[in-house]
Tab-separated table of C-alpha atoms in Angstrom:
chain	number	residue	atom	x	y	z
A	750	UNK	CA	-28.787	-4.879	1.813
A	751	UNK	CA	-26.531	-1.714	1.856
A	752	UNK	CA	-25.955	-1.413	5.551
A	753	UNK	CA	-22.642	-1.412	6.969
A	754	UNK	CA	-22.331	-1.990	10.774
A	755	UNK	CA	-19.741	0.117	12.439
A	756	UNK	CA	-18.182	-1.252	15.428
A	757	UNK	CA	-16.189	0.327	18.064
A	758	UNK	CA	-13.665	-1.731	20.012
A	759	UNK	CA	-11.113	-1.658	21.808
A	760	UNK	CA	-9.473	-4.945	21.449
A	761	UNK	CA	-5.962	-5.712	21.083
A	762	UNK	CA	-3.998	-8.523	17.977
A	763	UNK	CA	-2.743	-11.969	19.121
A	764	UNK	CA	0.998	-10.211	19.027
A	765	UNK	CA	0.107	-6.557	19.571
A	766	UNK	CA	-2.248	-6.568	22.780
A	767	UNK	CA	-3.931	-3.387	23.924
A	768	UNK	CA	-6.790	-4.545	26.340
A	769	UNK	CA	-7.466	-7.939	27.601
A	770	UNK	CA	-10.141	-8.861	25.353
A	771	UNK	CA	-12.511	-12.135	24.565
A	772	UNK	CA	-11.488	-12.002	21.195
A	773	UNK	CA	-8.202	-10.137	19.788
A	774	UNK	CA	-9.159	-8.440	16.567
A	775	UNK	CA	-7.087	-11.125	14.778
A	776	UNK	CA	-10.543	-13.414	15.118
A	777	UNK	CA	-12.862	-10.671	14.782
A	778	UNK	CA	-11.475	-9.805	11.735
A	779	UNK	CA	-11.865	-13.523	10.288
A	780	UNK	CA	-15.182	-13.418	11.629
A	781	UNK	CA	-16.546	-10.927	9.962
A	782	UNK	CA	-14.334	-11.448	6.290
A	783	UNK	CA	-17.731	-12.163	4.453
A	784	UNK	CA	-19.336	-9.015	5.950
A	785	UNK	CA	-19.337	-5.395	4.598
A	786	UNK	CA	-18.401	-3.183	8.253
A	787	UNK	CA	-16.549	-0.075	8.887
A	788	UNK	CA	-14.301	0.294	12.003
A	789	UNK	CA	-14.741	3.275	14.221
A	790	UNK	CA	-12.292	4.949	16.667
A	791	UNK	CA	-14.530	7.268	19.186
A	792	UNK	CA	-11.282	8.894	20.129
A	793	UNK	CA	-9.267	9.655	17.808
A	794	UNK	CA	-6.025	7.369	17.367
A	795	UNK	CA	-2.741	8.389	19.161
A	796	UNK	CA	-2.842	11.179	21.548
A	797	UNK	CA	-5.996	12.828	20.556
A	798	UNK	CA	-7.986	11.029	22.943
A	799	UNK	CA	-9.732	12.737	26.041
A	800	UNK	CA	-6.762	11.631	28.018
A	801	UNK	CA	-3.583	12.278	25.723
A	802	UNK	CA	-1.382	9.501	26.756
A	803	UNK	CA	-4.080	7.042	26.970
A	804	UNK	CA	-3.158	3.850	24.783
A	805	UNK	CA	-1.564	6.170	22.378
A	806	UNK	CA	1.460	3.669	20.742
A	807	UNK	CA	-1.504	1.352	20.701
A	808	UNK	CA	-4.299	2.911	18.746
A	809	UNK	CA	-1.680	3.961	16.448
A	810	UNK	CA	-0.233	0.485	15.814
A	811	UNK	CA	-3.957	-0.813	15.277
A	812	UNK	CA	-4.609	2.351	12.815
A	813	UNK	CA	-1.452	1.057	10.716
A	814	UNK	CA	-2.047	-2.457	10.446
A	815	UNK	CA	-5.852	-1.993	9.754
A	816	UNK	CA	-4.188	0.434	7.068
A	817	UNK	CA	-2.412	-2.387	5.455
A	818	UNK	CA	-5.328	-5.179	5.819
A	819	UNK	CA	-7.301	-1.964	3.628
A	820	UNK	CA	-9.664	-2.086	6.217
A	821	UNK	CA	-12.860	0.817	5.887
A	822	UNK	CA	-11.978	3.111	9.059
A	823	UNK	CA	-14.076	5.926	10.667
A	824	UNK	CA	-11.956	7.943	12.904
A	825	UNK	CA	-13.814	11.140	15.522
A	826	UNK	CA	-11.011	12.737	17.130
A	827	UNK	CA	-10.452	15.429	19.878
A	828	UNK	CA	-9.359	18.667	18.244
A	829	UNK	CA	-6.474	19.465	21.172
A	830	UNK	CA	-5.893	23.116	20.241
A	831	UNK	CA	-6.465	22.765	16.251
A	832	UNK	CA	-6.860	20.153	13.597
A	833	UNK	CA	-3.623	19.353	13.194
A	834	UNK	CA	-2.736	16.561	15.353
A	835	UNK	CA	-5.699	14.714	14.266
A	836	UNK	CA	-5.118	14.910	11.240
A	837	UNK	CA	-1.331	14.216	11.150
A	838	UNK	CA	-2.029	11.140	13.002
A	839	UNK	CA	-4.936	10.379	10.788
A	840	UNK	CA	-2.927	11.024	7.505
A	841	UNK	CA	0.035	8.487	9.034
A	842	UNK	CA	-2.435	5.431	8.992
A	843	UNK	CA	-4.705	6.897	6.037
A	844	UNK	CA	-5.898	4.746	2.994
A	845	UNK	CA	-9.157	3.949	0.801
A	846	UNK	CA	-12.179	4.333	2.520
A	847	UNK	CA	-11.032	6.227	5.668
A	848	UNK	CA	-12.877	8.797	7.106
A	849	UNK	CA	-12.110	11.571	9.854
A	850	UNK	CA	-14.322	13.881	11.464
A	851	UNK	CA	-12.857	16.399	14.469
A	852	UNK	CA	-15.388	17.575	17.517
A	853	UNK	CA	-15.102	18.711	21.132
A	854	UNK	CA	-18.087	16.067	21.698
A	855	UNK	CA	-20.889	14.358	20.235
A	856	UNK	CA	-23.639	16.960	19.827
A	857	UNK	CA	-24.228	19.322	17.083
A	858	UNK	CA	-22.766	22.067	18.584
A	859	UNK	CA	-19.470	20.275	18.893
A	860	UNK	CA	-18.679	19.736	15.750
A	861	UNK	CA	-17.054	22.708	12.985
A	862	UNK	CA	-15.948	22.989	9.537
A	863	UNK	CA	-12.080	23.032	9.719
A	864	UNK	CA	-10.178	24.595	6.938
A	865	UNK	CA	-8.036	21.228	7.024
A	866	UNK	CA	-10.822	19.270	5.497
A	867	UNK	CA	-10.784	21.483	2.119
A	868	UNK	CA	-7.547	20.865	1.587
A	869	UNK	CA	-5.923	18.495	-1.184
A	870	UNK	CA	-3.215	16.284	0.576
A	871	UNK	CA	-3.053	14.040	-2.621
A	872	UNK	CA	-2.988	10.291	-2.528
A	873	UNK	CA	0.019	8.671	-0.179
A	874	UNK	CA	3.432	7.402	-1.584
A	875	UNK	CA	3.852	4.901	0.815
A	876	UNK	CA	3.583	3.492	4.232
A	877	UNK	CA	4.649	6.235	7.074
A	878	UNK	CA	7.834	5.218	8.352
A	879	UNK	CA	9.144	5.890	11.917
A	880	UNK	CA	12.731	7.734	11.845
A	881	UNK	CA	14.562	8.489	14.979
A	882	UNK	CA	12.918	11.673	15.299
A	883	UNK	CA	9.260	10.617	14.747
A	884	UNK	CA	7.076	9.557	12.077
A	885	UNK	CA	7.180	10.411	8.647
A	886	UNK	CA	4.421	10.114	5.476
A	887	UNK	CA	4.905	11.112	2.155
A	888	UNK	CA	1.764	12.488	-0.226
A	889	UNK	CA	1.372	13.742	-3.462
A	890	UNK	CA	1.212	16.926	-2.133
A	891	UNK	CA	2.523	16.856	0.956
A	892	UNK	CA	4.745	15.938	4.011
A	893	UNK	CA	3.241	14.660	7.482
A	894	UNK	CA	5.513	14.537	10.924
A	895	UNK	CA	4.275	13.326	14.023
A	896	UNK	CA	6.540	13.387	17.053
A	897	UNK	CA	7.299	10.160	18.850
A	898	UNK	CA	5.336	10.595	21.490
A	899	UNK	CA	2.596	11.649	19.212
A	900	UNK	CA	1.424	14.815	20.833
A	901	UNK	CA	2.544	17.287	18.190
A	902	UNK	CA	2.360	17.483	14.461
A	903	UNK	CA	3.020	18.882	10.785
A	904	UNK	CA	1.445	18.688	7.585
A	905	UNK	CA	3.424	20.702	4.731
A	906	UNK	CA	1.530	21.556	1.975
């Protein structure tokens, strides 16, 4: 009747395991086929988390293949000295019906406008790709880099 659950996980796949899980998302997925949902990351993916290195290959690995399945995705993510991280990270994994918000917390007063979310970053031109010096995603109207270890970022306009 119009309502979309959003759940918050942090299970692993069958061949890409993050936590040790009751169900990898593999099944959770297939579970819920028949059901409208939205899948939230409370931390950001990568290393925007509270703890920067925390799971960071991981949540980024998840973000792509949920990407590709055209999952719905809802991602809050630590700011870490600006938008841009976040939202490099967010634009490597981006796709229909993805969503990202950027906050020191979870009360009003943590939240802000960024400039970042006025701009026009155009529709993607593909999959990001990871070259030997990081990872790479082309736009209509721009370029995104994230560094291999994911803690620093560019998006050229």
């Amino acid at each position: 009747a119009n309502v979309w659950p959003i759940y918050s996980s942090y299970n692993g796949y069958s061949d890409l395991p993050w936590r040790d899980c009751v169900m990898p998302f593999d099944e959770y997925y297939t579970a819920l086929q028949d059901v409208g949902w939205i899948r939230f990351y409370e931390y950001g993916i990568g290393a925007t988390s509270p703890s920067p290195a925390w799971d960071s290959q991981a949540t980024l690995a998840q973000a792509l293949r949920e990407s590709k399945l055209g999952l719905p995705v809802m991602i809050r993510a630590q700011p870490h000295g600006g938008a841009t991280l976040p939202l490099g990270l967010f634009l490597l994994a981006q796709n229909d019906f993805w969503y990202l918000g950027i906050s020191t917390g979870w009360l009003d007063e943590n939240w802000q406008w960024w400039s970042e979310y006025d701009k026009l970053y155009g529709h993607p031109l593909g999959p990001a790709e990871l070259k030997s010096d990081g990872w790479h995603r082309s736009f209509e109207r721009c370029q995104v880099f994230v560094s291999n270890d994911l803690s620093t970022a560019k998006v050229i306009l």
